[in-house]
Short mmCIF file of C-alpha atoms and ligand atoms in Angstrom, two decimals:
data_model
loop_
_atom_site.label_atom_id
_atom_site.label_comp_id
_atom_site.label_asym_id
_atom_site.label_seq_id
_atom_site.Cartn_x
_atom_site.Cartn_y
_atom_site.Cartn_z
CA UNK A 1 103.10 42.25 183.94
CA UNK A 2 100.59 44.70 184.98
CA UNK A 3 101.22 48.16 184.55
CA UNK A 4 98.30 49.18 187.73
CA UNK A 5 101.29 47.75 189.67
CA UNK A 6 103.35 50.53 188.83
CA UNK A 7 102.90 53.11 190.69
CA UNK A 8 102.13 56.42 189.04
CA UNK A 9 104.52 58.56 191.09
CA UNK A 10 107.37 56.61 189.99
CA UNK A 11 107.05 57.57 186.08
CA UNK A 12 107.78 61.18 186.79
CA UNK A 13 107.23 64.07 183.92
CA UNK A 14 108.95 61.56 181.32
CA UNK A 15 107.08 58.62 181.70
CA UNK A 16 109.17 55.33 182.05
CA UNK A 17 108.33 51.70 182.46
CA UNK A 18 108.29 48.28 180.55
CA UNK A 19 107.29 50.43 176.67
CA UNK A 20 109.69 52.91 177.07
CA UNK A 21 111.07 53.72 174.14
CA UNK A 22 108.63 52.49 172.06
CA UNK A 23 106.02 54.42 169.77
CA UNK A 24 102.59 52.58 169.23
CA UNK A 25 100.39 53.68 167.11
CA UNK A 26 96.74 53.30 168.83
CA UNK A 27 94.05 52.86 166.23
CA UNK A 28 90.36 53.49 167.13
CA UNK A 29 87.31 51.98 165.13
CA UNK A 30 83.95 52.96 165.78
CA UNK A 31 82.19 50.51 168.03
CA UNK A 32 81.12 51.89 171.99
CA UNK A 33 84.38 49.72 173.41
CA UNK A 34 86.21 53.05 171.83
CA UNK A 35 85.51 54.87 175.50
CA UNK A 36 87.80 51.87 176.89
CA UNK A 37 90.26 52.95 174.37
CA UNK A 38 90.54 56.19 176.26
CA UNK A 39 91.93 54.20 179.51
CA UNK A 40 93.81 51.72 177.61
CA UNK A 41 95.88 55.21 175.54
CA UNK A 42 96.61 56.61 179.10
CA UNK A 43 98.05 52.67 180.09
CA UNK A 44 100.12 52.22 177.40
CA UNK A 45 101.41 56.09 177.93
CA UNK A 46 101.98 55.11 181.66
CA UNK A 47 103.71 52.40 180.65
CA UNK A 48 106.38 54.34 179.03
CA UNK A 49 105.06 54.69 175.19
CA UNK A 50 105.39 57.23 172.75
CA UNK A 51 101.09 56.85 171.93
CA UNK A 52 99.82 58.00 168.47
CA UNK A 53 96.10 57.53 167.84
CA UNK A 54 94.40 57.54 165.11
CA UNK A 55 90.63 57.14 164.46
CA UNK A 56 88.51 56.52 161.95
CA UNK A 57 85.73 59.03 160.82
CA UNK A 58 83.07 56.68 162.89
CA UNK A 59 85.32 56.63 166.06
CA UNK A 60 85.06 60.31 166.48
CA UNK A 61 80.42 59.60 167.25
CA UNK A 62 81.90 57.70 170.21
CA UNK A 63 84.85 59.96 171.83
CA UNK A 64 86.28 62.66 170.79
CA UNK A 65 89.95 63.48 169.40
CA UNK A 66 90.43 66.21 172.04
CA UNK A 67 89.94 63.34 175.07
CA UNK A 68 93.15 61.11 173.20
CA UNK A 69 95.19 63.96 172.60
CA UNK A 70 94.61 65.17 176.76
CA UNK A 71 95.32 61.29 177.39
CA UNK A 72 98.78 60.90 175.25
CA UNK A 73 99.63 64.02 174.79
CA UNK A 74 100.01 63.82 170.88
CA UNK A 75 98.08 65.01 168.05
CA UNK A 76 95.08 62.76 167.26
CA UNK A 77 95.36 61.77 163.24
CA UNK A 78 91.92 61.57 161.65
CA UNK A 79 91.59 62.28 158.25
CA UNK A 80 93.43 60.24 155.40
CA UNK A 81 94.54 63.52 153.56
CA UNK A 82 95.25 66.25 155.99
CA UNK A 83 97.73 68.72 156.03
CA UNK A 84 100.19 68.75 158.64
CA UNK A 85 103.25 70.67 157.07
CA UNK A 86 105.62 68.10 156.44
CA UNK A 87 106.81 66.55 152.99
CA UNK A 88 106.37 63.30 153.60
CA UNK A 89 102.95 61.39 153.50
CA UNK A 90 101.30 61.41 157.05
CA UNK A 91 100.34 57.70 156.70
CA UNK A 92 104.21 57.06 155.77
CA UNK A 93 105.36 58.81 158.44
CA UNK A 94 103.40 57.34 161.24
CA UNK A 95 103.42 53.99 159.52
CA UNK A 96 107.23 53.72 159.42
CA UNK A 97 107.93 55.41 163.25
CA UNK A 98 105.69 52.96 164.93
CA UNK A 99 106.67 49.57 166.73
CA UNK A 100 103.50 48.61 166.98
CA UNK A 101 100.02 49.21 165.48
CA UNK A 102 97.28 48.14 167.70
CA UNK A 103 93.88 48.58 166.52
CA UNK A 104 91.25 48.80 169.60
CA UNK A 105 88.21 48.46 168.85
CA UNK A 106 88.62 46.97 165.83
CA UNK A 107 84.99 46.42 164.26
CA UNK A 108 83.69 43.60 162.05
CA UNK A 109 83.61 46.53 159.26
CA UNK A 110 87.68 47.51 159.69
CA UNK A 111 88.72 43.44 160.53
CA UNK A 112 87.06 43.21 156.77
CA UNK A 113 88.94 45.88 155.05
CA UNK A 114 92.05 45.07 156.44
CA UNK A 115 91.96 41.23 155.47
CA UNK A 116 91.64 42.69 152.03
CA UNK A 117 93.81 45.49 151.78
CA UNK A 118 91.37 48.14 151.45
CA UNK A 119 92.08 51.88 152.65
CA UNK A 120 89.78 54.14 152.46
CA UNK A 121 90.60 55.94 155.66
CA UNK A 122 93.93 57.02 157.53
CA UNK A 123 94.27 53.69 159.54
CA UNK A 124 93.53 50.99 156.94
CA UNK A 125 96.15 53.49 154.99
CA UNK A 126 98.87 53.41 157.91
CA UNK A 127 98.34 49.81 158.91
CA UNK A 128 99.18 48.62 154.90
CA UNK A 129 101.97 51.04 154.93
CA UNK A 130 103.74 49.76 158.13
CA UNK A 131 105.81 46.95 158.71
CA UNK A 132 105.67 46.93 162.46
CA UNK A 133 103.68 44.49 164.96
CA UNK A 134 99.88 44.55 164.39
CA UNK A 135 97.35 43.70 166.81
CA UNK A 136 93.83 43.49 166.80
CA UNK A 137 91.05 43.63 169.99
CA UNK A 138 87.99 43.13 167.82
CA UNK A 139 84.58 44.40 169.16
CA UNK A 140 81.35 43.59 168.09
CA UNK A 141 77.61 42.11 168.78
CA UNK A 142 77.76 38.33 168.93
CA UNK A 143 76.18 37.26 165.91
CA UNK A 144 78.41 40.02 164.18
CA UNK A 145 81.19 38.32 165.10
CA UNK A 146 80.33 34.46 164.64
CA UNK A 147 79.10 35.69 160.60
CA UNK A 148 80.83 33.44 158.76
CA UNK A 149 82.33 36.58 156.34
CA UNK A 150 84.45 37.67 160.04
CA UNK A 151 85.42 34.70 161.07
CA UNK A 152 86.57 34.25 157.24
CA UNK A 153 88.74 38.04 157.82
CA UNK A 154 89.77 36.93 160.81
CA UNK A 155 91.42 34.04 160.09
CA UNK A 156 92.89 35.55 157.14
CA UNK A 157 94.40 38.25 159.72
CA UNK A 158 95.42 35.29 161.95
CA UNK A 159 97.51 34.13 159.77
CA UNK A 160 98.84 36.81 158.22
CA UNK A 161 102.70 37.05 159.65
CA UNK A 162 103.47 39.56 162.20
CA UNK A 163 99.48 39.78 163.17
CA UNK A 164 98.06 39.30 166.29
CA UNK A 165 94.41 38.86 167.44
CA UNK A 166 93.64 39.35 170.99
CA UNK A 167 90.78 37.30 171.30
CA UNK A 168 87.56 39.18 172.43
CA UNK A 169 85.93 37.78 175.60
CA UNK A 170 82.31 36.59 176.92
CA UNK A 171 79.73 38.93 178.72
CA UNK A 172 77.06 40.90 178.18
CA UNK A 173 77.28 43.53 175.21
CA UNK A 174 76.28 47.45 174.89
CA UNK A 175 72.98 45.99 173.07
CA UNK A 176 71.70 43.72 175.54
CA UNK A 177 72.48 40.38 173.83
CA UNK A 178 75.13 38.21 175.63
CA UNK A 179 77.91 36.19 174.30
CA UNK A 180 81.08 36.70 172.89
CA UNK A 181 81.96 39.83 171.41
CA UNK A 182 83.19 42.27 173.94
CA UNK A 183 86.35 43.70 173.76
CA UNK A 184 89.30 41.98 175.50
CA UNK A 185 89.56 43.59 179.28
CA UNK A 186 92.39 47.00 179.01
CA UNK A 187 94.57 44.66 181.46
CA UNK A 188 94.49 41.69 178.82
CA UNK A 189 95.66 43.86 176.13
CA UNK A 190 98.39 46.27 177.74
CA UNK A 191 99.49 42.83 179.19
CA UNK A 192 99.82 41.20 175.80
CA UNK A 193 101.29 44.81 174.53
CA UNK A 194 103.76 44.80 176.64
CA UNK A 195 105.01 41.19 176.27
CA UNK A 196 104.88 41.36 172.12
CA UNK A 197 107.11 44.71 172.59
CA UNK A 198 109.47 43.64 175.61
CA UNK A 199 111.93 42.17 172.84
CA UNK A 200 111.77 38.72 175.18
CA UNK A 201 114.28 36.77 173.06
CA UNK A 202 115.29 34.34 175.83
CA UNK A 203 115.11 31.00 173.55
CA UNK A 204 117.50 32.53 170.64
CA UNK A 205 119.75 29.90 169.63
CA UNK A 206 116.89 27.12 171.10
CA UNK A 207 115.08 24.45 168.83
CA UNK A 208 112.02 24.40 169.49
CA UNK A 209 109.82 21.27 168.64
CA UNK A 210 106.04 21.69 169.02
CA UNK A 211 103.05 19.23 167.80
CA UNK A 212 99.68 21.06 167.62
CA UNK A 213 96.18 19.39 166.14
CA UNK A 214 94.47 16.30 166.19
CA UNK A 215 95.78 13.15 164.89
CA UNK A 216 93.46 11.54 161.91
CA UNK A 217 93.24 7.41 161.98
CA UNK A 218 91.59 6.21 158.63
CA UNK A 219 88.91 3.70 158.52
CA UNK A 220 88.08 3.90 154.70
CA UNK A 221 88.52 6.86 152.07
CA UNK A 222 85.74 8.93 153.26
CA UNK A 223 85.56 8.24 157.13
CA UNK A 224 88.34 8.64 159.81
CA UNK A 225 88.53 8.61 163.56
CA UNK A 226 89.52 11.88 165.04
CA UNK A 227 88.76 14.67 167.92
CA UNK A 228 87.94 18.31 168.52
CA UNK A 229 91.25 19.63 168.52
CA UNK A 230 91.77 22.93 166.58
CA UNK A 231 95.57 23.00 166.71
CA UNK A 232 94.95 26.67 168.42
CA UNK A 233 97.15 25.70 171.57
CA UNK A 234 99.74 24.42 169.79
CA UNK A 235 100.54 27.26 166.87
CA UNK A 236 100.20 29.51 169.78
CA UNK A 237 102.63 27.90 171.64
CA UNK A 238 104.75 27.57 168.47
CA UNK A 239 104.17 31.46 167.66
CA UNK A 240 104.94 32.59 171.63
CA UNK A 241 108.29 30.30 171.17
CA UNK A 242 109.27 31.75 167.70
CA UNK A 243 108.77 35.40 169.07
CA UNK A 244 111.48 34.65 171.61
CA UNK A 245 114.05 33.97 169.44
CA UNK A 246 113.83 29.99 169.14
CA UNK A 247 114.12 28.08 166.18
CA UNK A 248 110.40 26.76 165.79
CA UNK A 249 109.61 23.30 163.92
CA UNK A 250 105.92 22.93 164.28
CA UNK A 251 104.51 19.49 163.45
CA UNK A 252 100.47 19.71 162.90
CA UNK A 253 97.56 18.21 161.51
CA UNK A 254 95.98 21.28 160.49
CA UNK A 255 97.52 23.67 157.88
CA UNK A 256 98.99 27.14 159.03
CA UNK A 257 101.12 29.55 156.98
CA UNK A 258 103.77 30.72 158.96
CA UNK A 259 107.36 31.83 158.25
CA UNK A 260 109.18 29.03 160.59
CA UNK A 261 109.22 25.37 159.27
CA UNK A 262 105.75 24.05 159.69
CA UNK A 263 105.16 20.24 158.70
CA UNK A 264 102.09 18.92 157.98
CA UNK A 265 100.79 15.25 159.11
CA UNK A 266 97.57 13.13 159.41
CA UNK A 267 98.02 9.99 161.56
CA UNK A 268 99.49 9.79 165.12
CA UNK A 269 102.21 7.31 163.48
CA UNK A 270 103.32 9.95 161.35
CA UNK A 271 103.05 12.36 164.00
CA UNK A 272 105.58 10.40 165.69
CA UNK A 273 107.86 9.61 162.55
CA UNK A 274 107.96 13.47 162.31
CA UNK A 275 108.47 14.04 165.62
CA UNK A 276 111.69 11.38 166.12
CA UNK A 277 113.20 13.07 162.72
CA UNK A 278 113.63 16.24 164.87
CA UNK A 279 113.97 15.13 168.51
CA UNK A 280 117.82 14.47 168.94
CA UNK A 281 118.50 17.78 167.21
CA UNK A 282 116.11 19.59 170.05
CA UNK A 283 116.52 21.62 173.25
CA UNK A 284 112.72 20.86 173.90
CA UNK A 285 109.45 18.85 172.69
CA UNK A 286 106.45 20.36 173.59
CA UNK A 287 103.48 17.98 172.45
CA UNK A 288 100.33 20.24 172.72
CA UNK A 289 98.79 17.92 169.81
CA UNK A 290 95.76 15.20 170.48
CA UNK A 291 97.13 12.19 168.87
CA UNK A 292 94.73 9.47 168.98
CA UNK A 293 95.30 6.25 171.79
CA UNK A 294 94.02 3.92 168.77
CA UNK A 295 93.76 3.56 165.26
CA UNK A 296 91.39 1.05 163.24
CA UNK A 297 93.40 -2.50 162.86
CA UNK A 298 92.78 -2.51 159.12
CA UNK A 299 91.91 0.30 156.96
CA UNK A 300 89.43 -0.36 154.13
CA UNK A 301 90.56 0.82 150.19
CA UNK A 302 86.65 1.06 149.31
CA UNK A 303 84.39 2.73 151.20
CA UNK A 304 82.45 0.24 153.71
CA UNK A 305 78.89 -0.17 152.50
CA UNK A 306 76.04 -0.10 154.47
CA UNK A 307 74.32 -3.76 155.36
CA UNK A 308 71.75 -5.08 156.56
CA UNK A 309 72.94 -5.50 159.79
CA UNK A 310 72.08 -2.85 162.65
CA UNK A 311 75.83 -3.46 164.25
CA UNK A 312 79.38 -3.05 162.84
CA UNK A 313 82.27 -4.17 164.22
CA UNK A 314 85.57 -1.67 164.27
CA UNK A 315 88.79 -3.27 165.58
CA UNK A 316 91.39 -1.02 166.79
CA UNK A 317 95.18 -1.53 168.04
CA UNK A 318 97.12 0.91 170.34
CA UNK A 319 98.73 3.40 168.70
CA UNK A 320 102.73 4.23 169.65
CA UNK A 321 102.56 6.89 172.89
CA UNK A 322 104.91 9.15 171.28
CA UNK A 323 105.96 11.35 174.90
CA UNK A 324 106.11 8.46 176.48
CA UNK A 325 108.56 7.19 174.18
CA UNK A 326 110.86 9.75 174.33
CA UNK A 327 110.32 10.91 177.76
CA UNK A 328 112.45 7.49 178.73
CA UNK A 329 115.12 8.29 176.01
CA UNK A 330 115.54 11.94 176.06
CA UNK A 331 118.97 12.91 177.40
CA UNK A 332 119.62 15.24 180.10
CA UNK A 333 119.96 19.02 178.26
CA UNK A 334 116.44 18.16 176.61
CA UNK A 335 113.26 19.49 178.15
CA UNK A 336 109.72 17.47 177.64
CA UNK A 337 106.70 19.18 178.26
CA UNK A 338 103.14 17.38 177.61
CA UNK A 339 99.70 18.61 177.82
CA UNK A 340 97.05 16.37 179.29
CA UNK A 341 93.13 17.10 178.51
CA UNK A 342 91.02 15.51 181.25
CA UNK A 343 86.93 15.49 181.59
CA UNK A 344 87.40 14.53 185.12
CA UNK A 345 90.16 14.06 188.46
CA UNK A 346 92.35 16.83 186.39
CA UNK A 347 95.16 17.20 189.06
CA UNK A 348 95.39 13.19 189.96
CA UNK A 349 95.58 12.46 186.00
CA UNK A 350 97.89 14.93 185.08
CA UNK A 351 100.09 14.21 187.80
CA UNK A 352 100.05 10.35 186.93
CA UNK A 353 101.13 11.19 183.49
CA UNK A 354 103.70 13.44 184.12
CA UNK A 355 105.52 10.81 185.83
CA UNK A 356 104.51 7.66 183.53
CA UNK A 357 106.05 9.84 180.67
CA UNK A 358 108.58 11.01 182.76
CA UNK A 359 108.16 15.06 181.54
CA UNK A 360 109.35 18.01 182.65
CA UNK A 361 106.59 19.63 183.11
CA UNK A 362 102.94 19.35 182.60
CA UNK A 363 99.64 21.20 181.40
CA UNK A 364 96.53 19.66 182.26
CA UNK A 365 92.75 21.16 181.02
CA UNK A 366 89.54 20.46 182.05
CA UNK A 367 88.42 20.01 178.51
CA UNK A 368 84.54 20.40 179.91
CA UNK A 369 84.27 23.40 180.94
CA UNK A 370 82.42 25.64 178.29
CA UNK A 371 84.77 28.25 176.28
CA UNK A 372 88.36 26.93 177.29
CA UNK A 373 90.20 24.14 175.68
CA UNK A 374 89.36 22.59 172.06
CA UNK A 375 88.50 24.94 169.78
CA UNK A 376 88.82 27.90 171.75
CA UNK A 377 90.92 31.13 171.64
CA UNK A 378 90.80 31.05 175.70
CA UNK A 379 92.48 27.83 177.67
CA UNK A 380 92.65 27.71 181.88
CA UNK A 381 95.21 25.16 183.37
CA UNK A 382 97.30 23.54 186.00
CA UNK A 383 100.94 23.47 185.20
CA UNK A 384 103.09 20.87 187.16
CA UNK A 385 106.34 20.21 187.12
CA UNK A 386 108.45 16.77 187.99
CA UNK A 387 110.06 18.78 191.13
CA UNK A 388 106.26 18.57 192.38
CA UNK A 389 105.49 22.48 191.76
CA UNK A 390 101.73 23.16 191.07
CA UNK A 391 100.23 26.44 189.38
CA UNK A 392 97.14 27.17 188.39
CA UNK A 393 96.65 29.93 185.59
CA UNK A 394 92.75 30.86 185.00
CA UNK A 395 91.35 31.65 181.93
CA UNK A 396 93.30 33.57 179.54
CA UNK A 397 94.05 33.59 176.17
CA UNK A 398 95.88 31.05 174.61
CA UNK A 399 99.11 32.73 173.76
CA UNK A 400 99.02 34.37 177.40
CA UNK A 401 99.35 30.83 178.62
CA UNK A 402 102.11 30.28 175.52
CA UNK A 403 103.82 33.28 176.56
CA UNK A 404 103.99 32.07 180.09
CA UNK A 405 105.14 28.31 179.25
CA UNK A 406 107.70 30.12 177.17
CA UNK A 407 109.38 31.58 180.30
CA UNK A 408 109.35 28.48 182.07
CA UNK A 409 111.28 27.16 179.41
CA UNK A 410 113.62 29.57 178.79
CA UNK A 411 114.61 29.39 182.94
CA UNK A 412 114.68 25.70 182.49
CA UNK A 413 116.95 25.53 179.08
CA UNK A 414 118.69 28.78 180.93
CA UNK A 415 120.04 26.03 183.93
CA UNK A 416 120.93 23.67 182.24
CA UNK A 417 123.14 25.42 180.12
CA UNK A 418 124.95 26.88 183.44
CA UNK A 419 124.89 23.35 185.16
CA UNK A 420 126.36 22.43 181.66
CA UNK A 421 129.50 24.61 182.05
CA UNK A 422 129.77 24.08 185.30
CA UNK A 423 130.80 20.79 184.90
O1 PMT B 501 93.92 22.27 169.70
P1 PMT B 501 92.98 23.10 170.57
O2 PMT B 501 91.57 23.14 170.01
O3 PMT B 501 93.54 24.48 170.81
O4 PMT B 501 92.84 22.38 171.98
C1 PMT B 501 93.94 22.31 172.84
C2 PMT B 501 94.05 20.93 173.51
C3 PMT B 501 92.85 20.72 174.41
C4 PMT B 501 94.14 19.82 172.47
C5 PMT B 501 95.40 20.97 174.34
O5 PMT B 501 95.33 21.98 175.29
C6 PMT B 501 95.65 19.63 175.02
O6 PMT B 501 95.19 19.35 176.11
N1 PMT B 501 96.47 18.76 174.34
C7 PMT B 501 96.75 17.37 174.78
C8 PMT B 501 95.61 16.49 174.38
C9 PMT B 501 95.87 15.04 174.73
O7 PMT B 501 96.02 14.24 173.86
O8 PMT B 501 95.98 14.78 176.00
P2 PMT B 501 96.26 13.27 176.56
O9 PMT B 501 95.98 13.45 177.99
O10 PMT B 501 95.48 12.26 175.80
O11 PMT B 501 97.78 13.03 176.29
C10 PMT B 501 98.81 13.41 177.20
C11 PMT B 501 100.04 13.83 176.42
O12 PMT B 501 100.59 12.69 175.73
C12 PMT B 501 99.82 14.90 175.38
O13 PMT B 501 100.92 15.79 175.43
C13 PMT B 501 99.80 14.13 174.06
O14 PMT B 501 100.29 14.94 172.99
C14 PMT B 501 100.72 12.97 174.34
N2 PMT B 501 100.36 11.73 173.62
C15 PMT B 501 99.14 11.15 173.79
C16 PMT B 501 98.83 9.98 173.14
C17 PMT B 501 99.80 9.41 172.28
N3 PMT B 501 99.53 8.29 171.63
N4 PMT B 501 101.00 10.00 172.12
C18 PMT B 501 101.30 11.13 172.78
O15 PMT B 501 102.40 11.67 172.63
#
């Protein structure tokens, strides 16, 4: 949803719309992206929150506390040990009221501190104290941001449960260099606000299967064949699903701590050994995963030599198409949903294997255009369905697309329970 659509008028002296109700704690960091933190404290306000920001000492060189406290009509909270005449610790206080903590712009130097617990300041302070939602919209130079310490800390944050990153996006920064670094746009992040606080639990009660990662096929001890796939689709698909309610088995080639059942595999034959354990006891598959077409016929116990020769020879055999076998056995209350990555005819593929694997629904990438797809944080696709419905959603994050799939599903699972009864 986006809260420009609601018109001003209609939130009166009380403010009401899709956050009402909720307190969120704003936190400001000092990068330049801290003026857009000025609009994005009036959004959330507009959209019905109780807004509390607080700013570290360096945020306050950027904007001042006096512009917040106009926008959200609150105190601004600076310094880790003021006074402010109550008994109870003022990081305690704000840390336990709030719903939310979202920390925009958070810089390379706060992502660091955070990942290790460190708090030296009145954020850090109130963002180890809480135990609400956190999210982060880090903001930063390029090279800042691709330093292997940050992507360390943020990785550490990713995984850290109830943590969010909003992923920042490409353009040109406040220095002059281009890339990625810049803060996600206001719209992106009162968007994912508001559906992390809507309390969307429409797949409680649902089991949720979701593969993620790409599938491994050994040649020898020390060589394998694989692809480029990160698993980053897939956990956020299994993360968007879990925060509606379902009950979340996520089966993945690459390791991720999370609190529902996560089980790890390497080849796409024990991808789908995993995968038929859990299907008759799911509502829906979703197979985001890249399992490889082939494997290597025979797999070597030493470690192939090099010889003389300039060639070598590497038989492989089809591996089992896991969708495909269970998109022809899956009964009637069970939704399939596959993802297709295409380098070229996107549309025409995707459509063909929707109805080879006879699916529900379809996602199909063009996994060559730069920044979306493998490895990314950002994804754009087509979603089909078997009814012959095409939409196209452009680039986004990937949990905005999860989040979106999600509802799908929960319509879809939603009819079939009434067609259910009403038979
Ligand atoms: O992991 P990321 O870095 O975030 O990248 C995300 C992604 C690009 C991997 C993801 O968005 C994606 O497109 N996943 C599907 C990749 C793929 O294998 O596409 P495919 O067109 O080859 O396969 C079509 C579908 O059949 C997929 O749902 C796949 O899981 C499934 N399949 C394929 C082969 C096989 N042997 N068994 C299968 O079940």
């Amino acid at each position: 949803m986006n809260t420009d659509d609601i018109p001003e008028s209609s939130f009166g002296t009380h403010d009401t719309g899709p956050l009402d109700g909720k307190t969120i704690i704003l936190g400001v960091s000092g990068g330049i992206a801290a003026y857009k933190a000025c609009d994005l404290a009036s959004r959330l306000r507009k959209a019905g929150a109780d807004v509390h920001v607080v700013m570290t000492p360096h945020a306050k060189a950027f904007v001042t506390p006096l512009t917040f406290q106009t926008l959200t009509r609150n105190p601004v909270h600076c310094e880790q040990f003021g006074e402010h005449g109550e008994w109870k610790p003022e990081h305690i206080e704000l840390a336990q009221s709030a719903d939310l903590v979202l920390v925009a712009p958070a810089t390379a130097n706060l992502i660091a501190k955070l990942s290790t617990g460190i708090c030296d300041e009145l954020l850090g302070t109130i963002i180890l104290a809480t135990q609400a939602e956190v999210m982060l919209a880090p903001a930063m130079n390029p090279i800042m941001l691709e330093h292997p310490a940050t992507q360390f800390n943020l990785g550490v944050l990713q995984n850290r449960y109830r943590y969010e990153i909003i992923p920042p996006d490409m353009g040109e920064m406040a220095c002059g260099d281009w890339g990625t670094g810049k803060m996600a746009s206001v719209d992106t992040i009162t968007d994912m606000v508001v559906s992390r606080l809507m309390a969307n639990r429409s797949l409680t009660g649902k089991q949720i299967l979701i593969t993620a990662g790409g599938t491994r096929e050994p040649i020898d001890p020390v060589r394998f064949i694989g692809n480029r796939s990160s698993g980053k689709m897939g956990i956020a698909m299994a993360d968007a699903a879990h925060a509606r309610g379902a009950d979340v088995t996520l089966i993945t080639t690459v390791e991720v701590d999370r609190s529902y059942p996560v089980v790890v595999v390497e080849t796409a034959q024990d991808m789908q050994e995993a995968v038929e354990t859990e299907f008759d006891s799911c509502d829906a598959l979703i197979m985001t995963a890249a399992v490889a077409d082939y494997r290597p016929i025979v797999v070597s116990r030493q470690k192939i030599k090099k010889t003389d020769s300039d060639d070598i020879v590497l038989e492989l055999t089809k591996n089992p198409d896991i969708l495909d076998l269970l998109g022809h056995v899956k009964r009637k209350d069970q939704v399939i949903i596959g993802f297709a990555a295409e380098s070229d005819d996107l549309l025409n593929n995707a459509q063909q294997k929707l109805k080879r694997k006879q699916l529900d629904l379809i996602i199909g990438n063009d996994i060559t255009v730069p920044d979306i797809g493998f490895g990314s944080d950002f994804n754009a696709v087509v979603i089909l369905t078997a009814e012959g419905t095409r939409e196209n959603l452009p680039r986004m994050p990937k949990r905005a697309i999860a989040d979106h799939i999600c509802n799908w599903l929960a319509n879809r699972l939603a009819n079939l329970d009434h067609s259910t009864v009403a038979k």
